[in-house]
Amino acid sequence: MNNKDSNKTEQMELFSKLVSQIPMLIYVLDKHWNFKLSEGAALSKIGLKPGEVVGKSARELYKDNTNIISSLDQAYKGIDTSSILKLDDLYLEHYIAPYYNKNNEIDGVVGAAIDVTNRLKSEDELQKTRELQNAILESVPGMIYMYNDLGELLFWNKWHETMTGYNKEELYLKKFTDWFENDEQSLAAINQGLQDMKTKGFGETEAYLECKDKTKIPLYFTARLFKLDGKDYFVGMGVDISNRVAAENKLKVLNHTLEEKVIERTQELSDAN
């Protein structure tokens, strides 16, 4: 063996050792779909050993996996491909590309696959958690909101749009105090609630919110202060108390009517005496 061949052999051994420590697999196919190279730590996860499939046909080994056959077909036509490959409970991020000889003819295919099973499972769990959170937020009978330290709206639930009549584009960065700018009494109540939040960490109040169509809704508001990346934010909810306010107003009218009747009756008794 000459020095040139010796160097190539040494380089291949070093390459194999390197790849064997990485959670991926690398392979090379010749122009007849036969394996020339098969290395990588991820091979053990699909029940193979390094070099075990060398000399075997990829077309035969994966004849039942249409995704792999299709991707390889594309590569042999000169098209690079990438996809998520599922083998039993294993997910691999799979990259395939053709390689060319000195005449610029496709001489085979090289491929690499990285084990992304844990990442995809984490993403799946995260997506499920988000869906659950969204379902909870949308089921709450009131507005949910988050404002930044400038009092600008950053997050809200669907009820916020339904109750106020504003769409997403109109709501984003809307100032909290803008809802009450034409109502001094409500604005004063809101400012007091915000002040309580800043000093105590939590504030609550009742005020009339002006909707897009200029109607006003009585709401019970809460605000909880919290920090994120060193900046102040507050979250809270607004609950429609229209029914309660209407009942209280009716009670006030009833009480007023009763008081008037008592006064009237008292006066009648006084006149009779």
CSV table of N, CA, C and O in Angstrom, one decimal, residues 22-111:
chain,number,residue,atom,x,y,z
A,22,ILE,N,-21.8,11.0,16.6
A,22,ILE,CA,-22.8,12.0,16.4
A,22,ILE,C,-24.1,11.3,16.2
A,22,ILE,O,-24.2,10.2,15.5
A,23,PRO,N,-25.2,11.8,16.8
A,23,PRO,CA,-26.6,11.1,16.6
A,23,PRO,C,-27.2,11.3,15.2
A,23,PRO,O,-28.2,12.0,15.1
A,24,MET,N,-26.5,10.8,14.2
A,24,MET,CA,-26.9,10.9,12.9
A,24,MET,C,-26.4,9.7,12.1
A,24,MET,O,-25.6,8.9,12.6
A,25,LEU,N,-26.9,9.6,10.8
A,25,LEU,CA,-26.3,8.5,10.0
A,25,LEU,C,-26.0,9.2,8.6
A,25,LEU,O,-26.6,10.1,8.2
A,26,ILE,N,-24.9,8.6,8.0
A,26,ILE,CA,-24.5,9.1,6.7
A,26,ILE,C,-24.3,7.9,5.8
A,26,ILE,O,-23.8,6.9,6.2
A,27,TYR,N,-24.8,8.0,4.5
A,27,TYR,CA,-24.6,6.9,3.6
A,27,TYR,C,-24.3,7.4,2.2
A,27,TYR,O,-24.6,8.6,1.9
A,28,VAL,N,-23.8,6.5,1.4
A,28,VAL,CA,-23.5,6.8,0.0
A,28,VAL,C,-23.9,5.6,-0.8
A,28,VAL,O,-23.7,4.5,-0.5
A,29,LEU,N,-24.7,5.9,-1.9
A,29,LEU,CA,-25.1,4.9,-2.8
A,29,LEU,C,-24.4,5.1,-4.1
A,29,LEU,O,-24.2,6.2,-4.6
A,30,ASP,N,-24.1,4.0,-4.8
A,30,ASP,CA,-23.6,4.1,-6.2
A,30,ASP,C,-24.7,4.3,-7.2
A,30,ASP,O,-25.9,4.4,-6.8
A,31,LYS,N,-24.4,4.4,-8.4
A,31,LYS,CA,-25.4,4.7,-9.4
A,31,LYS,C,-26.4,3.5,-9.6
A,31,LYS,O,-27.5,3.7,-10.3
A,32,HIS,N,-26.1,2.4,-9.0
A,32,HIS,CA,-27.1,1.2,-9.1
A,32,HIS,C,-27.9,1.1,-7.8
A,32,HIS,O,-28.5,0.0,-7.6
A,33,TRP,N,-27.9,2.1,-6.9
A,33,TRP,CA,-28.6,2.1,-5.7
A,33,TRP,C,-28.0,1.2,-4.6
A,33,TRP,O,-28.6,0.9,-3.6
A,34,ASN,N,-26.8,0.8,-4.8
A,34,ASN,CA,-26.1,-0.1,-3.8
A,34,ASN,C,-25.3,0.8,-2.8
A,34,ASN,O,-24.7,1.8,-3.2
A,35,PHE,N,-25.4,0.4,-1.5
A,35,PHE,CA,-24.7,1.1,-0.5
A,35,PHE,C,-23.1,1.0,-0.6
A,35,PHE,O,-22.6,-0.2,-0.7
A,36,LYS,N,-22.4,2.1,-0.6
A,36,LYS,CA,-21.0,2.1,-0.6
A,36,LYS,C,-20.5,2.5,0.8
A,36,LYS,O,-19.3,2.2,1.1
A,37,LEU,N,-21.3,3.2,1.5
A,37,LEU,CA,-20.9,3.7,2.9
A,37,LEU,C,-22.2,3.8,3.7
A,37,LEU,O,-23.3,4.2,3.2
A,38,SER,N,-22.1,3.4,5.0
A,38,SER,CA,-23.2,3.5,5.9
A,38,SER,C,-22.6,3.6,7.3
A,38,SER,O,-22.1,2.6,7.9
A,39,GLU,N,-22.6,4.8,7.9
A,39,GLU,CA,-22.0,5.1,9.2
A,39,GLU,C,-22.9,6.0,10.0
A,39,GLU,O,-23.8,6.6,9.5
A,40,GLY,N,-22.6,6.1,11.3
A,40,GLY,CA,-23.3,7.0,12.2
A,40,GLY,C,-23.9,6.3,13.4
A,40,GLY,O,-24.4,5.2,13.3
A,41,ALA,N,-24.0,7.1,14.5
A,41,ALA,CA,-24.5,6.5,15.8
A,41,ALA,C,-26.0,6.2,15.7
A,41,ALA,O,-26.5,5.3,16.4
A,42,ALA,N,-26.7,6.9,14.8
A,42,ALA,CA,-28.2,6.7,14.7
A,42,ALA,C,-28.5,5.4,14.0
A,42,ALA,O,-29.7,5.0,14.0
A,43,LEU,N,-27.5,4.7,13.4
A,43,LEU,CA,-27.8,3.4,12.8
A,43,LEU,C,-28.4,2.4,13.8
A,43,LEU,O,-29.2,1.6,13.5
A,44,SER,N,-27.8,2.5,15.0
A,44,SER,CA,-28.3,1.5,16.0
A,44,SER,C,-29.7,1.7,16.3
A,44,SER,O,-30.4,0.7,16.7
A,45,LYS,N,-30.3,2.9,16.2
A,45,LYS,CA,-31.7,3.1,16.5
A,45,LYS,C,-32.6,2.5,15.4
A,45,LYS,O,-33.8,2.4,15.7
A,46,ILE,N,-32.1,2.2,14.2
A,46,ILE,CA,-32.9,1.5,13.2
A,46,ILE,C,-32.5,0.0,13.1
A,46,ILE,O,-32.7,-0.6,12.1
A,47,GLY,N,-31.7,-0.4,14.1
A,47,GLY,CA,-31.3,-1.9,14.1
A,47,GLY,C,-30.2,-2.2,13.2
A,47,GLY,O,-30.0,-3.4,12.9
A,48,LEU,N,-29.3,-1.3,12.9
A,48,LEU,CA,-28.2,-1.6,12.0
A,48,LEU,C,-26.9,-1.2,12.6
A,48,LEU,O,-26.8,-0.4,13.6
A,49,LYS,N,-25.8,-1.8,12.1
A,49,LYS,CA,-24.4,-1.5,12.6
A,49,LYS,C,-23.7,-0.8,11.4
A,49,LYS,O,-24.1,-1.0,10.3
A,50,PRO,N,-22.7,0.0,11.8
A,50,PRO,CA,-21.9,0.7,10.7
A,50,PRO,C,-21.4,-0.3,9.7
A,50,PRO,O,-20.8,-1.3,10.1
A,51,GLY,N,-21.6,0.0,8.5
A,51,GLY,CA,-21.1,-0.8,7.4
A,51,GLY,C,-21.9,-2.1,7.1
A,51,GLY,O,-21.7,-2.8,6.1
A,52,GLU,N,-22.9,-2.4,7.9
A,52,GLU,CA,-23.7,-3.6,7.7
A,52,GLU,C,-24.4,-3.7,6.4
A,52,GLU,O,-24.5,-4.9,5.8
A,53,VAL,N,-24.9,-2.6,5.8
A,53,VAL,CA,-25.6,-2.7,4.6
A,53,VAL,C,-24.8,-2.4,3.4
A,53,VAL,O,-25.3,-2.4,2.2
A,54,VAL,N,-23.5,-2.2,3.5
A,54,VAL,CA,-22.6,-1.9,2.4
A,54,VAL,C,-22.7,-3.1,1.4
A,54,VAL,O,-22.6,-4.3,1.8
A,55,GLY,N,-22.9,-2.8,0.1
A,55,GLY,CA,-23.0,-3.8,-0.9
A,55,GLY,C,-24.5,-4.2,-1.2
A,55,GLY,O,-24.7,-4.8,-2.2
A,56,LYS,N,-25.4,-3.8,-0.3
A,56,LYS,CA,-26.8,-4.2,-0.5
A,56,LYS,C,-27.5,-3.1,-1.2
A,56,LYS,O,-27.1,-1.9,-1.2
A,57,SER,N,-28.7,-3.5,-1.8
A,57,SER,CA,-29.5,-2.5,-2.5
A,57,SER,C,-30.4,-1.7,-1.7
A,57,SER,O,-31.2,-2.3,-0.9
A,58,ALA,N,-30.4,-0.4,-1.8
A,58,ALA,CA,-31.3,0.4,-1.0
A,58,ALA,C,-32.7,0.3,-1.6
A,58,ALA,O,-33.7,0.3,-0.8
A,59,ARG,N,-32.8,0.0,-2.9
A,59,ARG,CA,-34.1,-0.2,-3.5
A,59,ARG,C,-34.8,-1.4,-2.9
A,59,ARG,O,-36.0,-1.5,-2.7
A,60,GLU,N,-34.0,-2.5,-2.6
A,60,GLU,CA,-34.5,-3.7,-2.1
A,60,GLU,C,-34.8,-3.6,-0.6
A,60,GLU,O,-35.9,-4.0,-0.1
A,61,LEU,N,-33.9,-2.9,0.1
A,61,LEU,CA,-34.0,-2.8,1.6
A,61,LEU,C,-35.3,-2.0,2.0
A,61,LEU,O,-36.0,-2.2,2.9
A,62,TYR,N,-35.6,-0.9,1.2
A,62,TYR,CA,-36.6,0.0,1.5
A,62,TYR,C,-37.8,0.0,0.5
A,62,TYR,O,-38.5,1.0,0.3
A,63,LYS,N,-38.0,-1.2,-0.1
A,63,LYS,CA,-39.0,-1.3,-1.2
A,63,LYS,C,-40.4,-1.0,-0.6
A,63,LYS,O,-41.3,-0.6,-1.4
A,64,ASP,N,-40.6,-1.2,0.7
A,64,ASP,CA,-41.9,-1.0,1.3
A,64,ASP,C,-42.1,0.4,1.8
A,64,ASP,O,-43.2,0.8,2.3
A,65,ASN,N,-41.0,1.2,1.8
A,65,ASN,CA,-41.1,2.6,2.3
A,65,ASN,C,-41.1,3.6,1.1
A,65,ASN,O,-40.1,3.9,0.6
A,66,THR,N,-42.3,3.9,0.7
A,66,THR,CA,-42.4,4.8,-0.5
A,66,THR,C,-41.8,6.1,-0.4
A,66,THR,O,-41.4,6.7,-1.4
A,67,ASN,N,-41.7,6.6,0.8
A,67,ASN,CA,-41.1,8.0,1.1
A,67,ASN,C,-39.6,7.9,0.7
A,67,ASN,O,-39.1,8.9,0.1
A,68,ILE,N,-38.9,6.9,1.2
A,68,ILE,CA,-37.5,6.8,1.0
A,68,ILE,C,-37.3,6.6,-0.5
A,68,ILE,O,-36.4,7.3,-1.1
A,69,ILE,N,-38.0,5.7,-1.1
A,69,ILE,CA,-37.8,5.4,-2.5
A,69,ILE,C,-38.1,6.6,-3.4
A,69,ILE,O,-37.3,6.9,-4.3
A,70,SER,N,-39.1,7.4,-3.1
A,70,SER,CA,-39.4,8.6,-3.8
A,70,SER,C,-38.3,9.6,-3.7
A,70,SER,O,-38.0,10.3,-4.7
A,71,SER,N,-37.8,9.8,-2.5
A,71,SER,CA,-36.7,10.8,-2.3
A,71,SER,C,-35.5,10.4,-3.0
A,71,SER,O,-34.8,11.2,-3.6
A,72,LEU,N,-35.1,9.1,-3.0
A,72,LEU,CA,-34.0,8.6,-3.7
A,72,LEU,C,-34.2,8.8,-5.2
A,72,LEU,O,-33.2,9.2,-5.9
A,73,ASP,N,-35.3,8.5,-5.7
A,73,ASP,CA,-35.6,8.7,-7.1
A,73,ASP,C,-35.4,10.2,-7.6
A,73,ASP,O,-34.8,10.4,-8.6
A,74,GLN,N,-35.8,11.1,-6.7
A,74,GLN,CA,-35.6,12.5,-7.0
A,74,GLN,C,-34.1,12.8,-7.0
A,74,GLN,O,-33.7,13.6,-7.9
A,75,ALA,N,-33.4,12.3,-6.1
A,75,ALA,CA,-31.9,12.5,-6.1
A,75,ALA,C,-31.2,12.0,-7.3
A,75,ALA,O,-30.4,12.6,-7.9
A,76,TYR,N,-31.6,10.8,-7.8
A,76,TYR,CA,-31.0,10.2,-9.0
A,76,TYR,C,-31.4,11.0,-10.2
A,76,TYR,O,-30.8,10.8,-11.3
A,77,LYS,N,-32.4,11.9,-10.1
A,77,LYS,CA,-32.8,12.8,-11.2
A,77,LYS,C,-32.1,14.1,-11.1
A,77,LYS,O,-32.4,15.0,-11.9
A,78,GLY,N,-31.3,14.3,-10.1
A,78,GLY,CA,-30.5,15.5,-9.9
A,78,GLY,C,-31.2,16.5,-9.0
A,78,GLY,O,-30.8,17.7,-9.0
A,79,ILE,N,-32.1,16.1,-8.2
A,79,ILE,CA,-32.8,17.0,-7.3
A,79,ILE,C,-32.5,16.8,-5.8
A,79,ILE,O,-32.6,15.6,-5.3
A,80,ASP,N,-32.0,17.8,-5.1
A,80,ASP,CA,-31.8,17.7,-3.7
A,80,ASP,C,-33.1,17.6,-3.0
A,80,ASP,O,-34.1,18.3,-3.3
A,81,THR,N,-33.2,16.8,-2.0
A,81,THR,CA,-34.5,16.7,-1.2
A,81,THR,C,-34.2,16.7,0.3
A,81,THR,O,-33.1,16.3,0.7
A,82,SER,N,-35.2,17.1,1.0
A,82,SER,CA,-35.1,17.0,2.5
A,82,SER,C,-36.5,16.8,3.0
A,82,SER,O,-37.5,17.2,2.5
A,83,SER,N,-36.6,16.0,4.1
A,83,SER,CA,-37.9,15.6,4.6
A,83,SER,C,-37.8,15.0,6.0
A,83,SER,O,-36.6,14.7,6.4
A,84,ILE,N,-38.9,14.9,6.7
A,84,ILE,CA,-38.9,14.2,8.0
A,84,ILE,C,-39.3,12.7,7.7
A,84,ILE,O,-40.4,12.4,7.1
A,85,LEU,N,-38.4,11.8,8.0
A,85,LEU,CA,-38.6,10.4,7.7
A,85,LEU,C,-39.0,9.7,9.0
A,85,LEU,O,-38.3,9.8,10.1
A,86,LYS,N,-40.0,8.9,9.0
A,86,LYS,CA,-40.5,8.1,10.1
A,86,LYS,C,-40.2,6.7,9.9
A,86,LYS,O,-40.6,6.1,8.9
A,87,LEU,N,-39.4,6.1,10.8
A,87,LEU,CA,-39.1,4.7,10.8
A,87,LEU,C,-39.5,4.1,12.2
A,87,LEU,O,-38.8,4.4,13.2
A,88,ASP,N,-40.7,3.4,12.2
A,88,ASP,CA,-41.2,3.0,13.5
A,88,ASP,C,-41.5,4.2,14.4
A,88,ASP,O,-42.2,5.1,14.0
A,89,ASP,N,-40.9,4.2,15.6
A,89,ASP,CA,-41.1,5.3,16.5
A,89,ASP,C,-40.0,6.4,16.4
A,89,ASP,O,-39.9,7.3,17.2
A,90,LEU,N,-39.1,6.3,15.4
A,90,LEU,CA,-38.0,7.2,15.2
A,90,LEU,C,-38.3,8.2,14.1
A,90,LEU,O,-38.8,7.8,13.0
A,91,TYR,N,-37.9,9.4,14.3
A,91,TYR,CA,-38.1,10.5,13.3
A,91,TYR,C,-36.7,11.0,13.0
A,91,TYR,O,-35.9,11.4,13.8
A,92,LEU,N,-36.4,11.0,11.7
A,92,LEU,CA,-35.1,11.5,11.2
A,92,LEU,C,-35.3,12.6,10.2
A,92,LEU,O,-36.2,12.6,9.3
A,93,GLU,N,-34.5,13.7,10.4
A,93,GLU,CA,-34.5,14.8,9.4
A,93,GLU,C,-33.5,14.3,8.3
A,93,GLU,O,-32.4,14.2,8.5
A,94,HIS,N,-34.1,14.1,7.1
A,94,HIS,CA,-33.4,13.3,6.1
A,94,HIS,C,-33.0,14.3,4.9
A,94,HIS,O,-33.8,14.9,4.3
A,95,TYR,N,-31.7,14.3,4.5
A,95,TYR,CA,-31.2,15.1,3.4
A,95,TYR,C,-30.6,14.2,2.4
A,95,TYR,O,-29.8,13.3,2.7
A,96,ILE,N,-30.9,14.4,1.1
A,96,ILE,CA,-30.4,13.5,0.1
A,96,ILE,C,-30.0,14.4,-1.1
A,96,ILE,O,-30.7,15.4,-1.5
A,97,ALA,N,-28.8,14.1,-1.7
A,97,ALA,CA,-28.4,14.9,-2.9
A,97,ALA,C,-27.6,14.0,-3.8
A,97,ALA,O,-26.9,13.0,-3.4
A,98,PRO,N,-27.6,14.2,-5.1
A,98,PRO,CA,-26.8,13.5,-6.0
A,98,PRO,C,-25.3,13.9,-6.0
A,98,PRO,O,-25.0,15.0,-5.6
A,99,TYR,N,-24.4,13.0,-6.4
A,99,TYR,CA,-23.0,13.4,-6.6
A,99,TYR,C,-22.6,13.0,-8.0
A,99,TYR,O,-23.2,12.1,-8.6
A,100,TYR,N,-21.6,13.7,-8.5
A,100,TYR,CA,-21.3,13.6,-10.0
A,100,TYR,C,-19.9,13.1,-10.2
A,100,TYR,O,-19.0,13.3,-9.4
A,101,ASN,N,-19.7,12.5,-11.3
A,101,ASN,CA,-18.3,12.0,-11.7
A,101,ASN,C,-17.7,13.2,-12.5
A,101,ASN,O,-18.2,14.2,-12.7
A,102,LYS,N,-16.5,12.9,-13.0
A,102,LYS,CA,-15.7,13.9,-13.7
A,102,LYS,C,-16.3,14.4,-15.0
A,102,LYS,O,-16.0,15.4,-15.5
A,103,ASN,N,-17.3,13.6,-15.5
A,103,ASN,CA,-18.0,13.9,-16.7
A,103,ASN,C,-19.3,14.6,-16.5
A,103,ASN,O,-20.1,14.8,-17.3
A,104,ASN,N,-19.5,15.0,-15.2
A,104,ASN,CA,-20.7,15.7,-14.7
A,104,ASN,C,-21.9,14.9,-14.9
A,104,ASN,O,-23.0,15.4,-15.1
A,105,GLU,N,-21.7,13.6,-14.8
A,105,GLU,CA,-22.9,12.6,-14.8
A,105,GLU,C,-23.2,12.2,-13.4
A,105,GLU,O,-22.2,12.0,-12.5
A,106,ILE,N,-24.4,11.9,-13.1
A,106,ILE,CA,-24.8,11.5,-11.7
A,106,ILE,C,-24.2,10.1,-11.5
A,106,ILE,O,-24.5,9.2,-12.3
A,107,ASP,N,-23.4,10.0,-10.5
A,107,ASP,CA,-22.7,8.7,-10.2
A,107,ASP,C,-23.2,8.0,-9.0
A,107,ASP,O,-22.7,7.0,-8.6
A,108,GLY,N,-24.2,8.7,-8.3
A,108,GLY,CA,-24.7,8.1,-7.1
A,108,GLY,C,-25.4,9.1,-6.2
A,108,GLY,O,-25.7,10.2,-6.7
A,109,VAL,N,-25.7,8.7,-5.0
A,109,VAL,CA,-26.4,9.6,-4.1
A,109,VAL,C,-25.7,9.6,-2.7
A,109,VAL,O,-25.2,8.6,-2.3
A,110,VAL,N,-25.7,10.8,-2.1
A,110,VAL,CA,-25.2,10.9,-0.7
A,110,VAL,C,-26.4,11.3,0.2
A,110,VAL,O,-27.3,12.1,-0.3
A,111,GLY,N,-26.5,10.8,1.4
A,111,GLY,CA,-27.6,11.1,2.3
A,111,GLY,C,-27.1,11.2,3.7
A,111,GLY,O,-26.1,10.7,4.1
